[in-house]
mmCIF file of C-alpha atoms in Angstrom:
data_model
loop_
_atom_site.group_PDB
_atom_site.id
_atom_site.type_symbol
_atom_site.label_atom_id
_atom_site.label_comp_id
_atom_site.label_asym_id
_atom_site.label_seq_id
_atom_site.Cartn_x
_atom_site.Cartn_y
_atom_site.Cartn_z
ATOM 1 C CA MET J 1156 0.000 0.000 0.000
ATOM 2 C CA GLY J 1157 1.038 3.661 -0.069
ATOM 3 C CA ILE J 1158 2.631 5.286 -3.115
ATOM 4 C CA LYS J 1159 5.050 3.640 -5.526
ATOM 5 C CA ILE J 1160 6.628 5.584 -8.375
ATOM 6 C CA LYS J 1161 8.401 3.505 -11.008
ATOM 7 C CA GLY J 1162 10.576 4.779 -13.848
ATOM 8 C CA LEU J 1163 8.863 8.176 -13.951
ATOM 9 C CA SER J 1164 10.143 10.577 -16.603
ATOM 10 C CA LYS J 1165 8.800 13.838 -18.011
ATOM 11 C CA ILE J 1166 10.024 15.538 -21.161
ATOM 12 C CA TYR J 1167 8.836 18.978 -22.216
ATOM 13 C CA LYS J 1168 9.419 20.147 -25.770
ATOM 14 C CA GLU J 1169 9.452 23.841 -26.604
ATOM 15 C CA GLY J 1170 10.321 24.275 -30.266
ATOM 16 C CA ASP J 1171 13.791 22.851 -30.713
ATOM 17 C CA ASN J 1172 14.410 22.790 -26.954
ATOM 18 C CA VAL J 1173 13.955 19.569 -24.997
ATOM 19 C CA VAL J 1174 13.747 19.715 -21.195
ATOM 20 C CA ASN J 1175 14.080 16.511 -19.159
ATOM 21 C CA ALA J 1176 12.146 17.638 -16.083
ATOM 22 C CA LEU J 1177 12.198 14.154 -14.498
ATOM 23 C CA LYS J 1178 14.525 11.269 -15.289
ATOM 24 C CA ASP J 1179 13.674 7.695 -14.276
ATOM 25 C CA VAL J 1180 12.385 8.553 -10.789
ATOM 26 C CA ASN J 1181 11.759 5.595 -8.446
ATOM 27 C CA ILE J 1182 10.237 6.356 -5.041
ATOM 28 C CA SER J 1183 8.243 4.532 -2.356
ATOM 29 C CA ILE J 1184 6.162 6.409 0.220
ATOM 30 C CA ASP J 1185 4.322 4.645 3.029
ATOM 31 C CA GLU J 1186 0.853 5.512 4.258
ATOM 32 C CA ASN J 1187 0.674 8.256 6.924
ATOM 33 C CA GLU J 1188 4.179 9.509 6.190
ATOM 34 C CA PHE J 1189 5.353 13.119 6.205
ATOM 35 C CA VAL J 1190 7.648 13.427 3.193
ATOM 36 C CA MET J 1191 9.692 16.482 2.257
ATOM 37 C CA ILE J 1192 10.889 17.057 -1.312
ATOM 38 C CA ILE J 1193 13.886 19.372 -1.537
ATOM 39 C CA GLY J 1194 16.354 20.475 -4.192
ATOM 40 C CA PRO J 1195 17.367 23.474 -6.296
ATOM 41 C CA SER J 1196 14.910 25.535 -8.345
ATOM 42 C CA GLY J 1197 14.140 23.959 -11.701
ATOM 43 C CA GLY J 1198 15.212 20.522 -10.498
ATOM 44 C CA GLY J 1199 11.805 18.884 -11.004
ATOM 45 C CA LYS J 1200 10.193 19.103 -7.535
ATOM 46 C CA THR J 1201 6.931 20.723 -8.603
ATOM 47 C CA THR J 1202 6.769 18.540 -11.718
ATOM 48 C CA LEU J 1203 6.894 15.452 -9.503
ATOM 49 C CA LEU J 1204 4.191 16.868 -7.230
ATOM 50 C CA ASN J 1205 1.973 17.650 -10.216
ATOM 51 C CA MET J 1206 2.366 14.084 -11.485
ATOM 52 C CA MET J 1207 1.278 12.647 -8.142
ATOM 53 C CA GLY J 1208 -1.650 15.069 -8.078
ATOM 54 C CA LEU J 1209 -2.822 14.147 -11.595
ATOM 55 C CA LEU J 1210 -2.279 17.716 -12.760
ATOM 56 C CA ASP J 1211 0.194 16.503 -15.393
ATOM 57 C CA THR J 1212 0.974 13.239 -17.169
ATOM 58 C CA PRO J 1213 4.343 11.469 -17.387
ATOM 59 C CA SER J 1214 6.211 10.810 -20.596
ATOM 60 C CA GLU J 1215 7.174 7.408 -19.197
ATOM 61 C CA GLY J 1216 6.672 5.446 -15.997
ATOM 62 C CA LYS J 1217 3.887 4.665 -13.542
ATOM 63 C CA ILE J 1218 2.494 6.003 -10.267
ATOM 64 C CA TYR J 1219 0.642 3.554 -8.048
ATOM 65 C CA ILE J 1220 -1.482 4.646 -5.084
ATOM 66 C CA ASP J 1221 -2.728 1.682 -3.041
ATOM 67 C CA ASP J 1222 -1.857 -0.535 -6.034
ATOM 68 C CA ILE J 1223 -4.004 1.549 -8.421
ATOM 69 C CA ASP J 1224 -2.137 2.790 -11.495
ATOM 70 C CA ILE J 1225 -3.318 6.404 -11.425
ATOM 71 C CA THR J 1226 -1.326 7.224 -14.564
ATOM 72 C CA GLY J 1227 -3.762 4.990 -16.428
ATOM 73 C CA LEU J 1228 -6.832 6.988 -15.384
ATOM 74 C CA LYS J 1229 -8.496 9.032 -18.113
ATOM 75 C CA GLY J 1230 -10.977 11.903 -18.353
ATOM 76 C CA GLU J 1231 -13.688 11.972 -15.703
ATOM 77 C CA GLU J 1232 -12.145 8.968 -13.898
ATOM 78 C CA ARG J 1233 -9.030 11.042 -13.375
ATOM 79 C CA THR J 1234 -10.986 14.079 -12.149
ATOM 80 C CA ILE J 1235 -13.042 12.050 -9.680
ATOM 81 C CA TYR J 1236 -10.003 10.233 -8.296
ATOM 82 C CA ARG J 1237 -8.132 13.501 -7.774
ATOM 83 C CA ARG J 1238 -11.104 15.189 -6.109
ATOM 84 C CA GLU J 1239 -11.791 12.312 -3.705
ATOM 85 C CA ASN J 1240 -8.280 11.187 -2.811
ATOM 86 C CA ILE J 1241 -5.887 14.128 -3.139
ATOM 87 C CA GLY J 1242 -5.829 17.468 -1.337
ATOM 88 C CA PHE J 1243 -3.761 20.425 -2.518
ATOM 89 C CA ILE J 1244 -2.132 23.286 -0.609
ATOM 90 C CA PHE J 1245 -0.478 26.016 -2.637
ATOM 91 C CA GLN J 1246 1.840 28.879 -1.733
ATOM 92 C CA GLU J 1247 -0.690 31.439 -2.978
ATOM 93 C CA PHE J 1248 -3.551 29.977 -0.869
ATOM 94 C CA ASN J 1249 -6.027 30.077 -3.832
ATOM 95 C CA LEU J 1250 -8.981 31.201 -1.709
ATOM 96 C CA ILE J 1251 -12.080 32.720 -3.309
ATOM 97 C CA GLU J 1252 -12.382 36.246 -1.933
ATOM 98 C CA THR J 1253 -16.178 36.456 -2.349
ATOM 99 C CA LEU J 1254 -16.761 33.340 -0.235
ATOM 100 C CA SER J 1255 -16.579 33.163 3.540
ATOM 101 C CA VAL J 1256 -13.975 31.026 5.292
ATOM 102 C CA TYR J 1257 -16.599 28.343 5.867
ATOM 103 C CA GLU J 1258 -17.676 28.398 2.213
ATOM 104 C CA ASN J 1259 -14.052 28.175 1.054
ATOM 105 C CA ILE J 1260 -13.404 25.199 3.319
ATOM 106 C CA ILE J 1261 -16.401 23.157 2.149
ATOM 107 C CA LEU J 1262 -16.138 24.177 -1.534
ATOM 108 C CA THR J 1263 -14.422 21.023 -2.820
ATOM 109 C CA ARG J 1264 -16.762 18.799 -0.840
ATOM 110 C CA SER J 1265 -19.779 20.702 -2.186
ATOM 111 C CA LEU J 1266 -18.541 20.353 -5.768
ATOM 112 C CA SER J 1267 -18.363 16.582 -5.294
ATOM 113 C CA GLY J 1268 -22.004 16.556 -4.187
ATOM 114 C CA LYS J 1269 -21.233 15.368 -0.667
ATOM 115 C CA ALA J 1270 -23.012 16.670 2.411
ATOM 116 C CA THR J 1271 -20.993 18.844 4.769
ATOM 117 C CA GLU J 1272 -20.018 17.155 8.037
ATOM 118 C CA LYS J 1273 -20.410 20.164 10.318
ATOM 119 C CA THR J 1274 -18.980 18.405 13.361
ATOM 120 C CA TYR J 1275 -15.864 17.513 11.361
ATOM 121 C CA VAL J 1276 -15.539 21.102 10.105
ATOM 122 C CA LYS J 1277 -15.704 22.222 13.730
ATOM 123 C CA GLU J 1278 -13.095 19.672 14.822
ATOM 124 C CA VAL J 1279 -10.654 20.580 12.043
ATOM 125 C CA THR J 1280 -11.038 24.358 12.331
ATOM 126 C CA GLU J 1281 -10.743 24.262 16.120
ATOM 127 C CA LYS J 1282 -7.476 22.357 15.820
ATOM 128 C CA LEU J 1283 -6.293 24.858 13.216
ATOM 129 C CA GLY J 1284 -7.309 27.819 15.375
ATOM 130 C CA ILE J 1285 -9.723 29.356 12.842
ATOM 131 C CA TYR J 1286 -13.109 28.211 14.157
ATOM 132 C CA ASP J 1287 -13.916 31.784 15.176
ATOM 133 C CA LYS J 1288 -13.178 32.970 11.621
ATOM 134 C CA LEU J 1289 -15.723 30.822 9.752
ATOM 135 C CA ASP J 1290 -17.975 33.795 8.954
ATOM 136 C CA SER J 1291 -15.085 36.065 7.966
ATOM 137 C CA PHE J 1292 -13.855 36.697 4.422
ATOM 138 C CA PRO J 1293 -10.268 36.031 3.243
ATOM 139 C CA SER J 1294 -9.506 39.749 2.922
ATOM 140 C CA LYS J 1295 -9.891 40.085 6.705
ATOM 141 C CA LEU J 1296 -7.367 37.344 7.502
ATOM 142 C CA SER J 1297 -3.615 37.380 8.019
ATOM 143 C CA GLY J 1298 -1.336 35.348 5.734
ATOM 144 C CA GLY J 1299 -1.054 32.617 8.353
ATOM 145 C CA GLN J 1300 -4.815 32.454 8.825
ATOM 146 C CA ARG J 1301 -5.376 32.272 5.060
ATOM 147 C CA GLN J 1302 -2.954 29.362 4.833
ATOM 148 C CA ARG J 1303 -4.780 27.610 7.681
ATOM 149 C CA VAL J 1304 -8.012 27.959 5.723
ATOM 150 C CA ALA J 1305 -6.292 26.414 2.698
ATOM 151 C CA ILE J 1306 -5.083 23.539 4.888
ATOM 152 C CA ALA J 1307 -8.566 23.034 6.351
ATOM 153 C CA ARG J 1308 -9.992 22.917 2.820
ATOM 154 C CA SER J 1309 -7.528 20.155 1.904
ATOM 155 C CA ILE J 1310 -8.170 18.144 5.083
ATOM 156 C CA ILE J 1311 -11.967 18.395 5.122
ATOM 157 C CA THR J 1312 -12.481 16.083 2.141
ATOM 158 C CA LYS J 1313 -10.531 13.401 4.041
ATOM 159 C CA PRO J 1314 -8.095 12.732 1.179
ATOM 160 C CA LYS J 1315 -5.530 9.972 1.440
ATOM 161 C CA ILE J 1316 -2.787 12.355 0.339
ATOM 162 C CA ILE J 1317 -2.095 16.060 0.838
ATOM 163 C CA LEU J 1318 0.292 17.647 -1.662
ATOM 164 C CA ALA J 1319 1.779 20.945 -0.514
ATOM 165 C CA ASP J 1320 3.826 23.130 -2.871
ATOM 166 C CA GLU J 1321 5.906 25.659 -0.889
ATOM 167 C CA PRO J 1322 3.014 26.248 1.572
ATOM 168 C CA THR J 1323 5.197 28.376 3.870
ATOM 169 C CA GLY J 1324 6.893 30.393 1.144
ATOM 170 C CA ASN J 1325 4.955 33.597 1.877
ATOM 171 C CA LEU J 1326 4.941 33.275 5.666
ATOM 172 C CA ASP J 1327 7.155 34.585 8.453
ATOM 173 C CA THR J 1328 9.180 32.136 10.551
ATOM 174 C CA HIS J 1329 6.728 31.976 13.472
ATOM 175 C CA THR J 1330 3.695 31.409 11.221
ATOM 176 C CA SER J 1331 5.676 28.939 9.114
ATOM 177 C CA ASP J 1332 6.441 26.800 12.170
ATOM 178 C CA SER J 1333 2.777 26.932 13.168
ATOM 179 C CA VAL J 1334 1.666 25.737 9.728
ATOM 180 C CA MET J 1335 4.216 22.901 9.798
ATOM 181 C CA LYS J 1336 2.890 21.683 13.147
ATOM 182 C CA ILE J 1337 -0.597 21.663 11.637
ATOM 183 C CA LEU J 1338 0.572 19.590 8.661
ATOM 184 C CA LYS J 1339 2.229 17.177 11.066
ATOM 185 C CA LYS J 1340 -1.098 16.991 12.885
ATOM 186 C CA ALA J 1341 -2.733 15.959 9.589
ATOM 187 C CA VAL J 1342 -0.404 12.944 9.577
ATOM 188 C CA ASP J 1343 -0.538 12.113 13.275
ATOM 189 C CA GLU J 1344 -4.219 12.815 14.021
ATOM 190 C CA PHE J 1345 -6.047 12.714 10.686
ATOM 191 C CA ASN J 1346 -4.014 9.755 9.327
ATOM 192 C CA GLN J 1347 -3.140 11.450 6.061
ATOM 193 C CA THR J 1348 0.027 11.304 3.980
ATOM 194 C CA VAL J 1349 1.629 14.714 3.483
ATOM 195 C CA ILE J 1350 4.106 15.310 0.656
ATOM 196 C CA MET J 1351 5.594 18.775 0.688
ATOM 197 C CA VAL J 1352 7.940 20.680 -1.621
ATOM 198 C CA THR J 1353 10.152 23.265 0.073
ATOM 199 C CA HIS J 1354 13.341 25.276 -0.348
ATOM 200 C CA ASP J 1355 13.596 25.833 3.410
ATOM 201 C CA LEU J 1356 15.946 23.204 4.831
ATOM 202 C CA GLU J 1357 15.042 24.287 8.381
ATOM 203 C CA LEU J 1358 11.669 22.577 7.873
ATOM 204 C CA VAL J 1359 13.180 19.159 7.126
ATOM 205 C CA ARG J 1360 13.028 18.319 10.831
ATOM 206 C CA TYR J 1361 9.258 17.819 10.546
ATOM 207 C CA ALA J 1362 9.550 15.074 7.919
ATOM 208 C CA ARG J 1363 9.991 11.335 8.344
ATOM 209 C CA LYS J 1364 11.466 10.997 4.877
ATOM 210 C CA VAL J 1365 13.376 13.455 2.684
ATOM 211 C CA ILE J 1366 13.718 13.148 -1.094
ATOM 212 C CA ASN J 1367 16.268 15.268 -2.933
ATOM 213 C CA ILE J 1368 15.455 16.139 -6.565
ATOM 214 C CA VAL J 1369 18.386 17.454 -8.608
ATOM 215 C CA ASP J 1370 18.345 17.801 -12.402
ATOM 216 C CA GLY J 1371 15.259 15.608 -12.611
ATOM 217 C CA LYS J 1372 16.761 12.723 -10.629
ATOM 218 C CA ALA J 1373 15.596 11.651 -7.187
ATOM 219 C CA LYS J 1374 17.398 10.111 -4.259
ATOM 220 C CA TYR J 1375 16.607 9.638 -0.590
ATOM 221 C CA LYS J 1376 18.451 11.991 1.700
ATOM 222 C CA ASN J 1377 19.451 11.276 5.291
ATOM 223 C CA LYS J 1378 18.052 13.769 7.772
#
């Protein structure tokens, strides 16, 4: 079970230019792990994350989640799998300014046609320290609070996997540490797998496993 990536490669062609974004990547990630992906800019970190999140397709190779070959999913199958099994947290938060905090949090669940579990929303937002902000709008929140809303939105659908792309990139050190503790809580208390891309090596201490991506190649890195 968990995630197995086998022989994953991605080639982008722009005119006469060929970019090997990923080169024969082989990775195993267990369930309920906190995994950090590090490496220099342009090395392939976000490309790998996008492949796992079904936002892009590989040129070669396979990605298995719980023994399901997700690279073989097509069209609506792909959309449904992503919506029900994968949560996303982005550096820019991606909140809808005209919706309240509560409406932003339940948006993905509403789009999937599932009823809102109000007690679960309460549990998650209390643990994230934003329960008293449910009626507020994003414009009234600090950067740290906005990121907590984004995290709540990713947790509330109960996905197997949370993919976080530089989620602390726009935050100060204190708020960054707070967000990392919350992501660790997603692993420890909500039994989710968190895979996070970061440039900040100070944050590696929160991870159980570290993967270094350099020039499209991946290798495990000792903490």
